[in-house]
Amino acid sequence: MLNVMLDTLNPVSFSSFRTAARNGEFLVTAEVCPPKGGNPEHMLKMAATLKGRVHAVNITDGSRAVLRMSPLIASAILLQHGIEPICQLACRDRNRIGLQADLMGAHALGIQNILALTGDPVKAGDHPDCKGVFDLEAVRLLQVIKKLNLGVDYNDKPLTDGALNLFPGAAVDPQCPSWSGLQSRFEKKLAAGAQFFQSQLITDFDRLEKFMDGIATGSNKPILAGIFLLKSAKNAEFINRMVPGVNIPQHIINRLAKAKDPLEEGIKIAAEQVQTARQLCQGVHMMAVKREDLIAPILDMAGVKPVGLVATH
């Protein structure tokens, strides 16, 4: 009975994302938010538009500290529908016991790809009076995943029911104003076991190139540049105000403001950015909040070919 249940929940016997990453393929991932409530229908509808176009779909973990369904459960639902997830796991809401418990559960469900995050501060979200945990942060969470993969827990005690087989990744911000801080953080995450990196929203591609040539060179780990679909000048200005560390240049805002169809212009800008990123790094991480259905057209416009089904049975 248990084997039947696990087979139902775990239709993927290997990670196509991991395989593509290690084979040096140009990687494409995209981000989808879990539902705010118990009905995953919209999440599944948006994720379905990405089948055949991305290697894996990121499921966010309380992005901007806004309440949504558990990323572990949402990732398991995607997996049931033949879509390979990258489960984001933030340290904000769980202590080291809870984080390790969720990682064990992820492995048992066949969720292999984990993006280790510190997490946005609770004050930024919709429950500003709640208490953040932050028992660990991203580097130490990566270290925990490395230990669990080796068959021991945080305290180096054996996992009596088997080691894990997770493929951990980390976030990186090439536009960080502190170059030394960026280098230090990247190197620590690399040493802690990060196997791939997804970047924050990129608008300064000269800075990305400098990062690739000056810091990431020699790491032999895929860097995926964050590409964000801007829907209008107002949308861009909102993101500049509300998302820490993001600075969308005025020339892009002006271009959106002057366009007859701002959304179509935003699609063109995103496609141009994908083409630029393709010359600099091994992949792109696509973000199109509430319009994930437009990611495939962006990739088409950028000349990125389909990658095949996200997951295979």
CSV table of C-alpha atoms in Angstrom, one decimal:
chain,number,residue,atom,x,y,z
A,1,MET,CA,0.0,0.0,0.0
A,2,LEU,CA,2.8,2.4,0.9
A,3,ASN,CA,4.7,1.7,-2.3
A,4,VAL,CA,1.5,2.3,-4.4
A,5,MET,CA,1.0,5.7,-2.6
A,6,LEU,CA,4.5,6.8,-3.2
A,7,ASP,CA,4.4,5.8,-6.8
A,8,THR,CA,1.2,7.9,-7.2
A,9,LEU,CA,2.9,10.9,-5.6
A,10,ASN,CA,6.3,10.4,-7.2
A,11,PRO,CA,5.9,9.9,-11.0
A,12,VAL,CA,9.4,11.1,-11.7
A,13,SER,CA,12.3,8.7,-11.2
A,14,PHE,CA,15.0,11.2,-12.0
A,15,SER,CA,15.5,15.0,-12.3
A,16,SER,CA,15.6,16.2,-15.8
A,17,PHE,CA,16.6,19.6,-14.5
A,18,ARG,CA,19.6,18.1,-12.7
A,19,THR,CA,20.5,16.1,-15.8
A,20,ALA,CA,20.3,19.2,-18.1
A,21,ALA,CA,22.3,21.3,-15.7
A,22,ARG,CA,25.1,18.8,-15.5
A,23,ASN,CA,25.1,18.3,-19.3
A,24,GLY,CA,25.7,22.0,-19.8
A,25,GLU,CA,22.3,22.7,-21.5
A,26,PHE,CA,20.8,26.2,-21.7
A,27,LEU,CA,18.4,26.0,-18.8
A,28,VAL,CA,15.0,27.6,-18.6
A,29,THR,CA,13.0,27.7,-15.4
A,30,ALA,CA,9.9,29.7,-14.5
A,31,GLU,CA,8.2,30.8,-11.3
A,32,VAL,CA,4.7,30.1,-10.2
A,33,CYS,CA,3.0,31.1,-7.0
A,34,PRO,CA,1.2,28.5,-4.9
A,35,PRO,CA,-2.5,29.2,-4.3
A,36,LYS,CA,-3.8,31.5,-1.5
A,37,GLY,CA,-6.4,29.0,-0.4
A,38,GLY,CA,-7.1,25.3,-0.9
A,39,ASN,CA,-7.8,25.2,-4.6
A,40,PRO,CA,-4.7,24.7,-6.8
A,41,GLU,CA,-6.6,25.0,-10.1
A,42,HIS,CA,-5.1,28.3,-11.2
A,43,MET,CA,-1.6,27.3,-10.2
A,44,LEU,CA,-1.9,24.1,-12.3
A,45,LYS,CA,-3.4,26.0,-15.2
A,46,MET,CA,-0.4,28.4,-15.3
A,47,ALA,CA,2.1,25.6,-14.8
A,48,ALA,CA,0.5,23.7,-17.6
A,49,THR,CA,1.4,26.5,-20.1
A,50,LEU,CA,5.0,25.9,-19.2
A,51,LYS,CA,5.1,22.2,-20.1
A,52,GLY,CA,7.6,21.6,-22.9
A,53,ARG,CA,9.1,25.1,-22.5
A,54,VAL,CA,11.0,24.9,-19.2
A,55,HIS,CA,13.1,22.3,-17.4
A,56,ALA,CA,11.4,23.0,-14.1
A,57,VAL,CA,8.9,25.2,-12.4
A,58,ASN,CA,9.8,27.1,-9.2
A,59,ILE,CA,7.2,27.1,-6.4
A,60,THR,CA,7.7,30.1,-4.2
A,61,ASP,CA,7.8,30.0,-0.4
A,62,GLY,CA,5.9,32.9,1.0
A,63,SER,CA,7.5,35.4,-1.5
A,64,ARG,CA,7.6,38.9,0.0
A,65,ALA,CA,6.3,37.2,3.3
A,66,VAL,CA,2.8,36.9,1.8
A,67,LEU,CA,0.8,33.9,3.0
A,68,ARG,CA,0.3,31.1,0.4
A,69,MET,CA,0.1,27.3,0.4
A,70,SER,CA,3.1,25.3,1.5
A,71,PRO,CA,5.6,25.1,-1.3
A,72,LEU,CA,6.2,21.4,-0.4
A,73,ILE,CA,2.5,20.5,-0.9
A,74,ALA,CA,2.2,22.7,-4.0
A,75,SER,CA,5.4,21.0,-5.5
A,76,ALA,CA,3.9,17.6,-4.8
A,77,ILE,CA,0.8,18.6,-6.6
A,78,LEU,CA,2.8,19.7,-9.7
A,79,LEU,CA,4.7,16.4,-9.6
A,80,GLN,CA,1.5,14.5,-9.7
A,81,HIS,CA,0.6,16.4,-12.9
A,82,GLY,CA,4.0,15.5,-14.5
A,83,ILE,CA,5.6,18.9,-13.9
A,84,GLU,CA,9.1,18.9,-12.3
A,85,PRO,CA,9.2,21.4,-9.5
A,86,ILE,CA,12.0,23.4,-7.9
A,87,CYS,CA,10.7,23.8,-4.3
A,88,GLN,CA,11.8,27.0,-2.7
A,89,LEU,CA,12.5,26.7,1.0
A,90,ALA,CA,12.9,29.8,3.2
A,91,CYS,CA,14.4,29.9,6.7
A,92,ARG,CA,12.0,32.6,7.8
A,93,ASP,CA,9.1,30.4,9.0
A,94,ARG,CA,10.8,27.2,10.3
A,95,ASN,CA,13.5,26.2,12.8
A,96,ARG,CA,16.2,23.6,11.9
A,97,ILE,CA,13.9,20.7,13.0
A,98,GLY,CA,11.1,21.9,10.7
A,99,LEU,CA,13.4,22.5,7.8
A,100,GLN,CA,15.0,19.1,8.0
A,101,ALA,CA,11.6,17.5,8.4
A,102,ASP,CA,10.4,19.2,5.2
A,103,LEU,CA,13.5,18.2,3.3
A,104,MET,CA,13.0,14.6,4.3
A,105,GLY,CA,9.4,14.8,3.1
A,106,ALA,CA,10.5,16.4,-0.2
A,107,HIS,CA,12.8,13.5,-0.9
A,108,ALA,CA,10.1,10.9,0.0
A,109,LEU,CA,7.7,12.6,-2.4
A,110,GLY,CA,10.3,12.7,-5.3
A,111,ILE,CA,10.9,16.4,-5.0
A,112,GLN,CA,14.6,16.7,-5.7
A,113,ASN,CA,15.3,20.3,-6.6
A,114,ILE,CA,15.4,22.7,-3.6
A,115,LEU,CA,16.2,26.4,-3.7
A,116,ALA,CA,17.6,27.4,-0.3
A,117,LEU,CA,16.6,30.9,0.8
A,118,THR,CA,16.9,33.0,3.9
A,119,GLY,CA,13.4,34.5,3.2
A,120,ASP,CA,12.0,38.0,3.1
A,121,PRO,CA,11.4,39.8,6.4
A,122,VAL,CA,8.0,39.4,7.9
A,123,LYS,CA,7.5,43.2,8.0
A,124,ALA,CA,7.3,43.2,4.2
A,125,GLY,CA,4.3,40.9,4.1
A,126,ASP,CA,0.6,40.5,5.0
A,127,HIS,CA,1.3,39.3,8.5
A,128,PRO,CA,3.7,42.0,9.7
A,129,ASP,CA,3.1,41.3,13.4
A,130,CYS,CA,4.0,37.6,13.2
A,131,LYS,CA,7.4,36.3,14.6
A,132,GLY,CA,10.1,35.4,12.1
A,133,VAL,CA,12.2,32.3,13.0
A,134,PHE,CA,15.4,32.6,11.0
A,135,ASP,CA,17.0,29.9,13.0
A,136,LEU,CA,19.2,29.3,9.9
A,137,GLU,CA,20.0,31.3,6.8
A,138,ALA,CA,20.6,30.2,3.2
A,139,VAL,CA,24.2,29.2,3.6
A,140,ARG,CA,23.6,27.1,6.7
A,141,LEU,CA,20.5,25.6,5.0
A,142,LEU,CA,22.7,24.5,2.1
A,143,GLN,CA,25.1,22.9,4.6
A,144,VAL,CA,22.2,21.0,6.2
A,145,ILE,CA,21.1,19.7,2.8
A,146,LYS,CA,24.7,18.5,2.1
A,147,LYS,CA,24.7,16.7,5.4
A,148,LEU,CA,21.3,15.1,4.8
A,149,ASN,CA,22.5,13.9,1.4
A,150,LEU,CA,25.4,12.3,3.2
A,151,GLY,CA,23.1,10.5,5.6
A,152,VAL,CA,23.4,12.6,8.7
A,153,ASP,CA,21.3,15.3,10.4
A,154,TYR,CA,22.3,18.8,11.5
A,155,ASN,CA,24.0,17.3,14.6
A,156,ASP,CA,25.8,14.7,12.6
A,157,LYS,CA,23.6,11.9,13.9
A,158,PRO,CA,22.9,9.1,11.3
A,159,LEU,CA,19.6,9.1,9.3
A,160,THR,CA,18.5,5.6,10.3
A,161,ASP,CA,16.0,5.5,7.4
A,162,GLY,CA,18.3,6.5,4.6
A,163,ALA,CA,20.1,9.5,3.1
A,164,LEU,CA,18.5,12.0,0.9
A,165,ASN,CA,19.2,12.8,-2.8
A,166,LEU,CA,18.4,16.5,-3.2
A,167,PHE,CA,19.7,18.9,-5.8
A,168,PRO,CA,20.2,22.2,-3.9
A,169,GLY,CA,20.4,25.6,-5.5
A,170,ALA,CA,20.7,29.2,-4.2
A,171,ALA,CA,19.8,32.7,-5.1
A,172,VAL,CA,22.3,35.3,-6.3
A,173,ASP,CA,22.0,39.1,-6.9
A,174,PRO,CA,24.6,40.2,-9.5
A,175,GLN,CA,23.3,43.8,-9.1
A,176,CYS,CA,24.2,43.9,-5.4
A,177,PRO,CA,25.9,47.2,-4.7
A,178,SER,CA,28.6,45.6,-2.5
A,179,TRP,CA,30.9,43.7,-4.9
A,180,SER,CA,32.9,42.2,-2.0
A,181,GLY,CA,29.7,41.2,-0.3
A,182,LEU,CA,28.4,39.6,-3.4
A,183,GLN,CA,31.6,37.6,-3.9
A,184,SER,CA,31.7,36.5,-0.3
A,185,ARG,CA,28.1,35.3,-0.3
A,186,PHE,CA,28.5,33.5,-3.6
A,187,GLU,CA,31.6,31.7,-2.6
A,188,LYS,CA,30.0,30.6,0.7
A,189,LYS,CA,27.0,29.2,-1.0
A,190,LEU,CA,29.2,27.4,-3.5
A,191,ALA,CA,31.3,25.9,-0.7
A,192,ALA,CA,28.1,24.9,1.1
A,193,GLY,CA,27.0,22.8,-1.8
A,194,ALA,CA,24.9,24.9,-4.1
A,195,GLN,CA,24.6,23.2,-7.5
A,196,PHE,CA,22.9,26.0,-9.4
A,197,PHE,CA,22.1,29.7,-8.9
A,198,GLN,CA,19.0,31.6,-9.9
A,199,SER,CA,19.4,35.4,-9.9
A,200,GLN,CA,17.1,38.2,-8.8
A,201,LEU,CA,15.5,40.3,-11.6
A,202,ILE,CA,18.3,41.5,-13.9
A,203,THR,CA,18.1,44.9,-15.6
A,204,ASP,CA,21.8,45.7,-15.7
A,205,PHE,CA,23.4,43.2,-18.1
A,206,ASP,CA,26.8,44.9,-18.0
A,207,ARG,CA,26.8,44.1,-14.3
A,208,LEU,CA,25.7,40.5,-15.0
A,209,GLU,CA,28.6,40.2,-17.4
A,210,LYS,CA,31.1,41.6,-14.9
A,211,PHE,CA,29.7,39.1,-12.3
A,212,MET,CA,30.1,36.2,-14.7
A,213,ASP,CA,33.6,37.1,-15.7
A,214,GLY,CA,34.8,38.2,-12.3
A,215,ILE,CA,33.1,36.0,-9.7
A,216,ALA,CA,31.2,33.1,-11.2
A,217,THR,CA,34.0,32.1,-13.6
A,218,GLY,CA,35.5,28.8,-12.7
A,219,SER,CA,32.6,27.8,-10.5
A,220,ASN,CA,31.3,25.3,-13.1
A,221,LYS,CA,27.7,25.8,-11.8
A,222,PRO,CA,24.8,27.1,-13.9
A,223,ILE,CA,23.8,30.7,-13.3
A,224,LEU,CA,20.2,31.5,-14.4
A,225,ALA,CA,19.5,35.2,-15.0
A,226,GLY,CA,16.2,36.4,-13.6
A,227,ILE,CA,14.0,37.8,-16.4
A,228,PHE,CA,10.8,39.6,-15.3
A,229,LEU,CA,7.8,40.5,-17.5
A,230,LEU,CA,7.0,44.2,-16.9
A,231,LYS,CA,3.3,44.8,-17.9
A,232,SER,CA,3.3,48.6,-17.8
A,233,ALA,CA,5.2,51.7,-16.6
A,234,LYS,CA,3.0,51.7,-13.5
A,235,ASN,CA,3.9,48.0,-12.9
A,236,ALA,CA,7.7,48.8,-13.2
A,237,GLU,CA,7.4,51.8,-10.8
A,238,PHE,CA,5.5,49.6,-8.3
A,239,ILE,CA,8.2,47.0,-8.4
A,240,ASN,CA,10.9,49.7,-7.9
A,241,ARG,CA,9.0,50.9,-4.8
A,242,MET,CA,8.0,47.5,-3.3
A,243,VAL,CA,10.8,45.0,-4.1
A,244,PRO,CA,14.0,45.5,-2.2
A,245,GLY,CA,17.2,45.7,-4.2
A,246,VAL,CA,15.4,46.2,-7.6
A,247,ASN,CA,16.1,49.2,-9.7
A,248,ILE,CA,14.4,49.2,-13.1
A,249,PRO,CA,16.1,51.9,-15.2
A,250,GLN,CA,14.1,54.9,-16.3
A,251,HIS,CA,14.7,54.2,-20.0
A,252,ILE,CA,12.7,51.0,-19.7
A,253,ILE,CA,10.0,52.7,-17.8
A,254,ASN,CA,9.8,55.4,-20.5
A,255,ARG,CA,9.7,52.8,-23.2
A,256,LEU,CA,6.7,51.1,-21.5
A,257,ALA,CA,5.0,54.5,-20.9
A,258,LYS,CA,5.3,55.5,-24.6
A,259,ALA,CA,4.1,52.1,-26.0
A,260,LYS,CA,0.7,51.8,-27.6
A,261,ASP,CA,0.4,48.4,-26.0
A,262,PRO,CA,2.5,48.3,-22.9
A,263,LEU,CA,2.0,44.6,-22.3
A,264,GLU,CA,3.2,43.8,-25.8
A,265,GLU,CA,6.2,46.1,-25.2
A,266,GLY,CA,7.0,44.3,-22.0
A,267,ILE,CA,7.0,41.0,-23.8
A,268,LYS,CA,9.5,42.4,-26.3
A,269,ILE,CA,11.7,43.8,-23.6
A,270,ALA,CA,11.7,40.4,-21.8
A,271,ALA,CA,12.5,38.6,-25.1
A,272,GLU,CA,15.4,40.9,-25.7
A,273,GLN,CA,16.7,40.3,-22.2
A,274,VAL,CA,16.5,36.5,-22.7
A,275,GLN,CA,18.6,36.9,-25.8
A,276,THR,CA,21.2,39.0,-24.0
A,277,ALA,CA,21.3,36.6,-21.0
A,278,ARG,CA,21.8,33.7,-23.4
A,279,GLN,CA,25.2,35.2,-24.4
A,280,LEU,CA,26.3,35.5,-20.8
A,281,CYS,CA,25.2,32.6,-18.7
A,282,GLN,CA,23.8,29.1,-18.8
A,283,GLY,CA,20.1,29.9,-18.3
A,284,VAL,CA,17.2,32.1,-17.6
A,285,HIS,CA,14.7,32.1,-14.7
A,286,MET,CA,11.4,33.6,-16.0
A,287,MET,CA,9.0,35.5,-13.8
A,288,ALA,CA,5.6,36.7,-15.1
A,289,VAL,CA,3.4,37.2,-12.1
A,290,LYS,CA,-0.2,36.2,-12.9
A,291,ARG,CA,0.7,35.9,-16.6
A,292,GLU,CA,2.8,32.8,-16.7
A,293,ASP,CA,0.9,32.0,-19.9
A,294,LEU,CA,3.0,34.7,-21.6
A,295,ILE,CA,6.3,33.0,-20.8
A,296,ALA,CA,6.1,30.6,-23.9
A,297,PRO,CA,5.5,33.5,-26.3
A,298,ILE,CA,8.5,35.4,-24.8
A,299,LEU,CA,10.7,32.4,-25.3
A,300,ASP,CA,9.4,32.0,-28.9
A,301,MET,CA,10.2,35.6,-29.6
A,302,ALA,CA,13.7,35.2,-28.1
A,303,GLY,CA,14.3,32.1,-30.3
A,304,VAL,CA,14.5,29.6,-27.4
A,305,LYS,CA,13.4,26.2,-28.5
A,306,PRO,CA,11.2,23.9,-26.5
A,307,VAL,CA,13.0,21.7,-24.0
A,308,GLY,CA,10.6,18.7,-24.0
A,309,LEU,CA,8.3,17.7,-21.2
A,310,VAL,CA,9.2,19.0,-17.8
A,311,ALA,CA,8.8,15.5,-16.2
A,312,THR,CA,8.5,12.0,-17.6
A,313,HIS,CA,6.9,8.9,-16.2
